[in-house]
Coordinates of C-alpha atoms and ligand atoms in Angstrom, one line a residue:
X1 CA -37.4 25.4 -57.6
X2 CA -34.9 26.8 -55.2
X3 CA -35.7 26.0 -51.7
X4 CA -35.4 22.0 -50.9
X5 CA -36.8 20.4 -47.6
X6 CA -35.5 16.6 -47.0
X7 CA -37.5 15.2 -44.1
X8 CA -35.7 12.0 -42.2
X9 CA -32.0 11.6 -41.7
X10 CA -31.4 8.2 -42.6
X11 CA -28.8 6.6 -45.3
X12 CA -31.3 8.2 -48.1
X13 CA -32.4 11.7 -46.7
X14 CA -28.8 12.3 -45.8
X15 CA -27.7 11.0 -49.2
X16 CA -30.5 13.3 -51.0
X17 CA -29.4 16.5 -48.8
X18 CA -25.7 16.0 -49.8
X19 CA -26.4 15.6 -53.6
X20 CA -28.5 19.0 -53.6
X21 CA -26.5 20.6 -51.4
X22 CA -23.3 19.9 -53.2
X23 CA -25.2 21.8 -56.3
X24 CA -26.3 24.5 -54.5
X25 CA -29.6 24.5 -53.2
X26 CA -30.4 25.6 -49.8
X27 CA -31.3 21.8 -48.0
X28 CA -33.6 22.0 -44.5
X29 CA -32.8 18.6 -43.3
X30 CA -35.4 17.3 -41.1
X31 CA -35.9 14.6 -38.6
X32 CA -37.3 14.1 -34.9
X33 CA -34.1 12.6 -33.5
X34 CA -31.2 15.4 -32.9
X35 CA -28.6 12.6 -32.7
X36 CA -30.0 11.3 -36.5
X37 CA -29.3 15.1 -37.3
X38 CA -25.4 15.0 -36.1
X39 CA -24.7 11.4 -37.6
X40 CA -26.2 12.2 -40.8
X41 CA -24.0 15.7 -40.8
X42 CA -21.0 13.7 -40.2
X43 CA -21.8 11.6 -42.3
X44 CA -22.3 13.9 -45.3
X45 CA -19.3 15.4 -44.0
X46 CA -16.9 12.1 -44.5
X47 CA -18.6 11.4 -48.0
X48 CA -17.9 14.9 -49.4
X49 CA -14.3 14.0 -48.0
X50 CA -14.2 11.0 -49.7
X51 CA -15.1 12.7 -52.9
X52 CA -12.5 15.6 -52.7
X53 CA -9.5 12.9 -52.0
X54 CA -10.6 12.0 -54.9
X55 CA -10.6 14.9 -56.5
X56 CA -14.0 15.2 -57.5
X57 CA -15.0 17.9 -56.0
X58 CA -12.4 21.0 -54.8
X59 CA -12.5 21.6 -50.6
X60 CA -14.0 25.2 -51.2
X61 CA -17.3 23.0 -52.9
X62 CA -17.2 20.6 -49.5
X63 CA -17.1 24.2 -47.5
X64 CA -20.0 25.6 -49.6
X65 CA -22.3 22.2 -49.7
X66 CA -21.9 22.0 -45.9
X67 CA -23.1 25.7 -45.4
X68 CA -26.0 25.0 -47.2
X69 CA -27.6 22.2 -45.2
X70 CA -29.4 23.6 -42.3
X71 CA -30.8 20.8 -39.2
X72 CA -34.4 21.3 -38.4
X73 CA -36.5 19.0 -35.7
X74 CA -40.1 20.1 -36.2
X75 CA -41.9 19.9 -39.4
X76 CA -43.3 23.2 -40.4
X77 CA -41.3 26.0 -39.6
X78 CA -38.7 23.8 -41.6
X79 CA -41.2 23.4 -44.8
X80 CA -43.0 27.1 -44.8
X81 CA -40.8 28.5 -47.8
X82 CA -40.0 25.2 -49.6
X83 CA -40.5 25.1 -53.1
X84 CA -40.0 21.6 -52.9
X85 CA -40.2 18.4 -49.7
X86 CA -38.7 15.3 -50.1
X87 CA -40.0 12.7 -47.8
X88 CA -37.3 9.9 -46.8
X89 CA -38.9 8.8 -43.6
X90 CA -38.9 5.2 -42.5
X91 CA -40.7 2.9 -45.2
X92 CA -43.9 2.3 -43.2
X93 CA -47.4 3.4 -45.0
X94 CA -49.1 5.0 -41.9
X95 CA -46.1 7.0 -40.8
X96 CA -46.1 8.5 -44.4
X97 CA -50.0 8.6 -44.5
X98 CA -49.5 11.7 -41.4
X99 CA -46.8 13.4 -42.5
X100 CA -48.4 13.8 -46.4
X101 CA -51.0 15.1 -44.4
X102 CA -48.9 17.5 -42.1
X103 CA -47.0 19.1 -45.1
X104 CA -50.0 19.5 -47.1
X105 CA -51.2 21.6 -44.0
X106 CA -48.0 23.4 -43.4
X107 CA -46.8 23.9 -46.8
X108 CA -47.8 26.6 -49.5
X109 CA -50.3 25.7 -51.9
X110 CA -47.3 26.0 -54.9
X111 CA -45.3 23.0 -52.7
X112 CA -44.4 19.7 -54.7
X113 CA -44.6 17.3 -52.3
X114 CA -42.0 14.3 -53.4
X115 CA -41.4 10.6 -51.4
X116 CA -38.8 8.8 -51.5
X117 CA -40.6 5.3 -51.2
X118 CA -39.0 2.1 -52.7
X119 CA -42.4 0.6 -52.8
X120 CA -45.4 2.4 -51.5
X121 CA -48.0 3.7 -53.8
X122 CA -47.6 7.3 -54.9
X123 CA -51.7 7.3 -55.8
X124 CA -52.0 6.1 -51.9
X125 CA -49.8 8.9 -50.2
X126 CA -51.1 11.6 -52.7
X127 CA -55.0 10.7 -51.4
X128 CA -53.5 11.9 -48.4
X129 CA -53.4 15.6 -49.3
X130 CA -55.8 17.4 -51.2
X131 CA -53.3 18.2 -54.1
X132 CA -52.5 14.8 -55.6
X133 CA -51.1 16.4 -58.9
X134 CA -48.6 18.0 -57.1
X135 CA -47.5 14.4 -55.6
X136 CA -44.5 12.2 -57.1
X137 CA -42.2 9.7 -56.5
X138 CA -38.7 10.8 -56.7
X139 CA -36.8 7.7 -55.9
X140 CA -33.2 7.6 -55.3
X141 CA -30.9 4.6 -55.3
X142 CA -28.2 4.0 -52.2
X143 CA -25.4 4.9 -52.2
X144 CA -27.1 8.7 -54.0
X145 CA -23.9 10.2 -53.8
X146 CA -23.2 7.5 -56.0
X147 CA -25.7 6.1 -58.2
X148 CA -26.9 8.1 -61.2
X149 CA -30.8 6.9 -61.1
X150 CA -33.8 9.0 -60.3
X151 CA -36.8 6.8 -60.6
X152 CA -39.5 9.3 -61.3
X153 CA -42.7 7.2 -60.2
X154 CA -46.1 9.4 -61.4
X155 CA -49.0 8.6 -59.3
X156 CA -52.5 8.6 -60.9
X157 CA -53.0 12.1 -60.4
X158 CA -50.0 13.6 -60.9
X159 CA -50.0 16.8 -63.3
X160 CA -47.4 17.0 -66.5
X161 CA -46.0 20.1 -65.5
X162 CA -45.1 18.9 -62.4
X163 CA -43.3 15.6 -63.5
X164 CA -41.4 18.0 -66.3
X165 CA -39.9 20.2 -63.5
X166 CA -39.2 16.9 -61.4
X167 CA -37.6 15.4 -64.4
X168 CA -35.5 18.7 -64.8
X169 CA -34.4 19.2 -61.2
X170 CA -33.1 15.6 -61.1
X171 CA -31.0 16.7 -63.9
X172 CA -30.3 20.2 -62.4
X173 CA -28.0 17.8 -59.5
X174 CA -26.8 15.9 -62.6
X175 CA -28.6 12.8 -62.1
X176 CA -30.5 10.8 -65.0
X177 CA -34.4 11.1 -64.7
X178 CA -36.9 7.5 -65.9
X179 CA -40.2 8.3 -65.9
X180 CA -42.5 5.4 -64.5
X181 CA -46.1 5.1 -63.6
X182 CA -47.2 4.0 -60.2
X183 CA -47.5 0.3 -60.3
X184 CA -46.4 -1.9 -57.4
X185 CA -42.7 -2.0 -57.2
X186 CA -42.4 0.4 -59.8
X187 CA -39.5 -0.4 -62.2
X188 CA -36.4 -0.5 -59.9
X189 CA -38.3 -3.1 -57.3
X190 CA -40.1 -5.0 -59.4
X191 CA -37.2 -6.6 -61.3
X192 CA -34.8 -6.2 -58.8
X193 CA -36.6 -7.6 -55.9
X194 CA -37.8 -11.0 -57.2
X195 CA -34.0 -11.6 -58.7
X196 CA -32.8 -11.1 -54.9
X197 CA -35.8 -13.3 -53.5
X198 CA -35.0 -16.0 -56.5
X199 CA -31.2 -15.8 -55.3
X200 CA -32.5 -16.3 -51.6
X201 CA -34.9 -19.4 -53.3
X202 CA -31.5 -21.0 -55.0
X203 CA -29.6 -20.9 -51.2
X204 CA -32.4 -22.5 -49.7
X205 CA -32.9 -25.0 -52.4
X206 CA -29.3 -25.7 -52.0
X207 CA -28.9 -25.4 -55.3
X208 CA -25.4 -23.3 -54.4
X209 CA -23.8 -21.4 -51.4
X210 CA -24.1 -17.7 -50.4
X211 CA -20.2 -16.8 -52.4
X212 CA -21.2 -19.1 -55.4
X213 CA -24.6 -17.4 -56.4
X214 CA -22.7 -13.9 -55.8
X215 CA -19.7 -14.6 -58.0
X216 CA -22.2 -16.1 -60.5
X217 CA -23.9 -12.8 -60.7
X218 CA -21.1 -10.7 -60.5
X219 CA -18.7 -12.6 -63.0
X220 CA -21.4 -13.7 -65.3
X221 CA -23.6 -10.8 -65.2
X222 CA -20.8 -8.0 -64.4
X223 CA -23.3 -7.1 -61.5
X224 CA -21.1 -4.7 -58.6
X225 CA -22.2 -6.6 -56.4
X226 CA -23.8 -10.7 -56.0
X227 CA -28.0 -10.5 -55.1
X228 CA -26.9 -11.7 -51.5
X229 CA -24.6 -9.3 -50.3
X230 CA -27.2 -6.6 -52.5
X231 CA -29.8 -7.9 -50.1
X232 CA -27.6 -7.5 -47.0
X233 CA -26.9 -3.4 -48.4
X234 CA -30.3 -2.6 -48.7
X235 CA -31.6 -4.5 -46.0
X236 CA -33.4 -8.2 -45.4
X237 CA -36.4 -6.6 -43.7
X238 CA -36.7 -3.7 -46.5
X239 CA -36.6 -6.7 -49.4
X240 CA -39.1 -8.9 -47.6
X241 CA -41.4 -5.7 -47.4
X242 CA -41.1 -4.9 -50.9
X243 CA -42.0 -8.9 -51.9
X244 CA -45.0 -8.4 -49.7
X245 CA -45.9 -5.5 -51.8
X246 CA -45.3 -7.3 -54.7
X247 CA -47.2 -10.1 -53.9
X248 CA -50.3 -8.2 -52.1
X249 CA -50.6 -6.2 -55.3
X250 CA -50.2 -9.0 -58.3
X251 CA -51.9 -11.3 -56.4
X252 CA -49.4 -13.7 -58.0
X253 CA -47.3 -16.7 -56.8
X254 CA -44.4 -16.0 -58.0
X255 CA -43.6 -13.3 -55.6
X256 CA -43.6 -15.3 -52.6
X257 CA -41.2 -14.6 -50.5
X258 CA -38.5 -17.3 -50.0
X259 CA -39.4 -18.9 -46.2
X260 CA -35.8 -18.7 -45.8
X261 CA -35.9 -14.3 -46.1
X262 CA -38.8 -14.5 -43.8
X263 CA -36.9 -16.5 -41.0
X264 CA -33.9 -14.7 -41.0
X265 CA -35.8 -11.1 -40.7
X266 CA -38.0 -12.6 -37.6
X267 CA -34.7 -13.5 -36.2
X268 CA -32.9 -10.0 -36.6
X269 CA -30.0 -10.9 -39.5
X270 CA -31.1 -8.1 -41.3
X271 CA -27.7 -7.7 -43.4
X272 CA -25.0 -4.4 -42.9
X273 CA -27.7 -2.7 -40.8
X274 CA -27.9 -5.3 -37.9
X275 CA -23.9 -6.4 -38.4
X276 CA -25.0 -10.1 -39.9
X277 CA -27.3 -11.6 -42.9
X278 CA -25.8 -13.4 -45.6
X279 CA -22.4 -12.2 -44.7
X280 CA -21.0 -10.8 -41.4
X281 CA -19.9 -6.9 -41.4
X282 CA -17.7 -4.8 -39.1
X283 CA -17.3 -0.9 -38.9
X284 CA -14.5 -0.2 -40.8
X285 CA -13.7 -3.3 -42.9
X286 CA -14.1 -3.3 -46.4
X287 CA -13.6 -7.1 -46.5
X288 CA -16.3 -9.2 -47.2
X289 CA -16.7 -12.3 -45.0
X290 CA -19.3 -15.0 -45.0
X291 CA -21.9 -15.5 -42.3
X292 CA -20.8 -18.5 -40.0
X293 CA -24.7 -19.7 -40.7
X294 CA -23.7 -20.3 -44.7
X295 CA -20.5 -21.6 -44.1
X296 CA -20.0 -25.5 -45.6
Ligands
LIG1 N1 -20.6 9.0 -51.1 C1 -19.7 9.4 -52.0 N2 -19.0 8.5 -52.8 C2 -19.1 7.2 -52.5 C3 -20.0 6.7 -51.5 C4 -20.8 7.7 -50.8 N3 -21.7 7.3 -49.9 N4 -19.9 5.4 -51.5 C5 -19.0 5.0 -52.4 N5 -18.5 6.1 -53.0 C6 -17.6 6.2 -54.2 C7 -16.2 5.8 -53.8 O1 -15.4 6.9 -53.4 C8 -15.7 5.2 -55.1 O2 -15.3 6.3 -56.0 P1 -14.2 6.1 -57.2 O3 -14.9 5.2 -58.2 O4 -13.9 7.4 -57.7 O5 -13.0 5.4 -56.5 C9 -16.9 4.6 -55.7 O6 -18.0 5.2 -55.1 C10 -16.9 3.1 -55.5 O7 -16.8 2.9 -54.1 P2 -15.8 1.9 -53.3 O8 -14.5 1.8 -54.1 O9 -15.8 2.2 -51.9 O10 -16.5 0.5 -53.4 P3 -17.1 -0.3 -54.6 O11 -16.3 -0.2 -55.9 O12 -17.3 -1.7 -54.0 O13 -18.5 0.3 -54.9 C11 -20.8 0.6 -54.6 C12 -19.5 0.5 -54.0 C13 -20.9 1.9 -55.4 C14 -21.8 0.6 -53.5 C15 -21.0 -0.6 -55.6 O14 -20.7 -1.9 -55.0 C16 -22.4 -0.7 -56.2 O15 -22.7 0.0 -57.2 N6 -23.2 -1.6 -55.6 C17 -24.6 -1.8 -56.1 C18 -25.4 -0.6 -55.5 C19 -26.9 -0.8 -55.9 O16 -27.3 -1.7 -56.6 N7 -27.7 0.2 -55.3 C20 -29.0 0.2 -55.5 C21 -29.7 -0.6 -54.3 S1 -31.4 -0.6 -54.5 C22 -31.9 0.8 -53.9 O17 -31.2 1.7 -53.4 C23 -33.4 1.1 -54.0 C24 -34.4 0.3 -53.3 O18 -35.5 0.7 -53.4 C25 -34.1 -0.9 -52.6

């Protein structure tokens, strides 16, 4: 697997092209909007920065990862030779439903096609195209630069061989592979997400503020960051979606979401992304500073 197609622009496709970019695989990054294109070059741009003042990587490897991420707008002259897509387009079922559907039309017959879902079902997307064992999850945690994880989700039909060359290509860009099946939530989510709802359920049971339940879970449970301000990185709306899943597919009460979540995603305080959820954010500053909403 040589030739890697990312499709979407966003905080994760831009993330994904930079990892495989940085070890050396030819990227076509994809997305509709030219202006996503140039902010999610820059972007790449200032994080392979970041990593050579740190001496991670030399300025020649910035040079070389750059020159090998190419900008495409349209779908299928941009997936023709790939021996691999990617699929980090916004989380929303239907949107994901057509593009499956594209690629398996534009792609050769040898393509893995891969998604990038947090949530969706793998078996779903696959029944989409008509070559469901060449379908997987590859999901990547944010920041990907970053975090080591490649949750490698198996929908029902997915062949071996082509979860053992999706578990050694995620090590090929030196991140560490978990095999899961497709389940709703997968692993990652379906921990992860009812700790953040349960956090949002101990706020709005007063049972401690917004800086209290972080430090808790930072101090106590050496967790990078508290649930809250985890919930304002990845998103209010993206965790409420993920509870529905949760819920929709167990069928179980105890991942309802917390009426608080719901409220403040209907009224746009949808955490870094909209400038305000739990805490409020402004380009630039690293500090972290409570929302005037939580404040005692
Ligand atoms: N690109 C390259 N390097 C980056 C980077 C990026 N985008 N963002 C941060 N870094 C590097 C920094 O240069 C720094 O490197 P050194 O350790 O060498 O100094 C390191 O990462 C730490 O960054 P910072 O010092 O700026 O900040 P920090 O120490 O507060 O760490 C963090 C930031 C890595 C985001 C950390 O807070 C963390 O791990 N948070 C939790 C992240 C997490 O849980 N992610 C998963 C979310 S869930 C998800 O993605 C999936 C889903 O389906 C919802």
């Amino acid at each position: 697997m040589k030739n890697i197609s990312v499709i979407g622009a966003g905080t994760m496709g831009n993330g994904i092209a930079h990892v495989f970019a940085m070890n050396d695989y030819p990227v076509n990054l994809i997305d509709v909007s030219p202006s996503a294109l140039d902010k999610a070059l820059a972007t790449i741009d200032k994080n392979l920065s970041r990593m050579v003042s740190k001496e991670k990587i030399t300025e020649e490897v910035k040079t070389k990862s750059l020159a090998n991420i190419q900008l495409h707008t349209t779908l299928p002259d941009a997936v023709r030779n790939a021996d691999l897509v990617i699929e980090a387009a916004t989380e929303n079922e239907s949107l994901k439903l057509t593009i499956f559907k594209e690629l398996d039309e534009s792609c050769q017959e040898s393509t893995i096609l891969a998604t990038n879902t947090s949530s969706i079902s793998i078996t779903k997307i696959a029944g989409a195209t008509s070559r469901p064992d060449k379908v997987i999850g590859m999901h990547f945690m944010n920041p990907v630069p970053v975090m080591k994880l490649v949750e490698v989700i198996r929908g029902y039909g997915t062949s071996d061989k082509v979860t053992a060359d999706i578990m050694d290509l995620s090590k090929n860009i030196n991140k560490i592979p978990v095999e899961v099946n497709d389940y709703p939530g997968f692993v990652s989510n379906r921990i992860l997400m009812p700790m953040i709802n349960e956090a949002i359920y101990s706020l709005y049971e007063n049972v401690a503020g917004v800086e209290e339940i972080d430090t808790v879970m930072k101090l106590g449970m050496a967790h990078p960051m508290g649930p809250l301000q985890l919930a304002d990185f990845v998103g209010l709306d993206v965790c409420l979606s993920i509870m529905y899943v949760l819920q929709n597919g167990f069928g179980d009460t105890k991942y309802r979401p917390c009426p608080l979540l719901i409220n403040m995603v209907n009224a746009g305080y949808l955490g870094v992304k909209s400038g305000e959820g739990f805490y409020k954010y402004s380009s630039g500053s690293k500090e972290l500073v409570l929302s005037d909403r939580f404040k005692k």
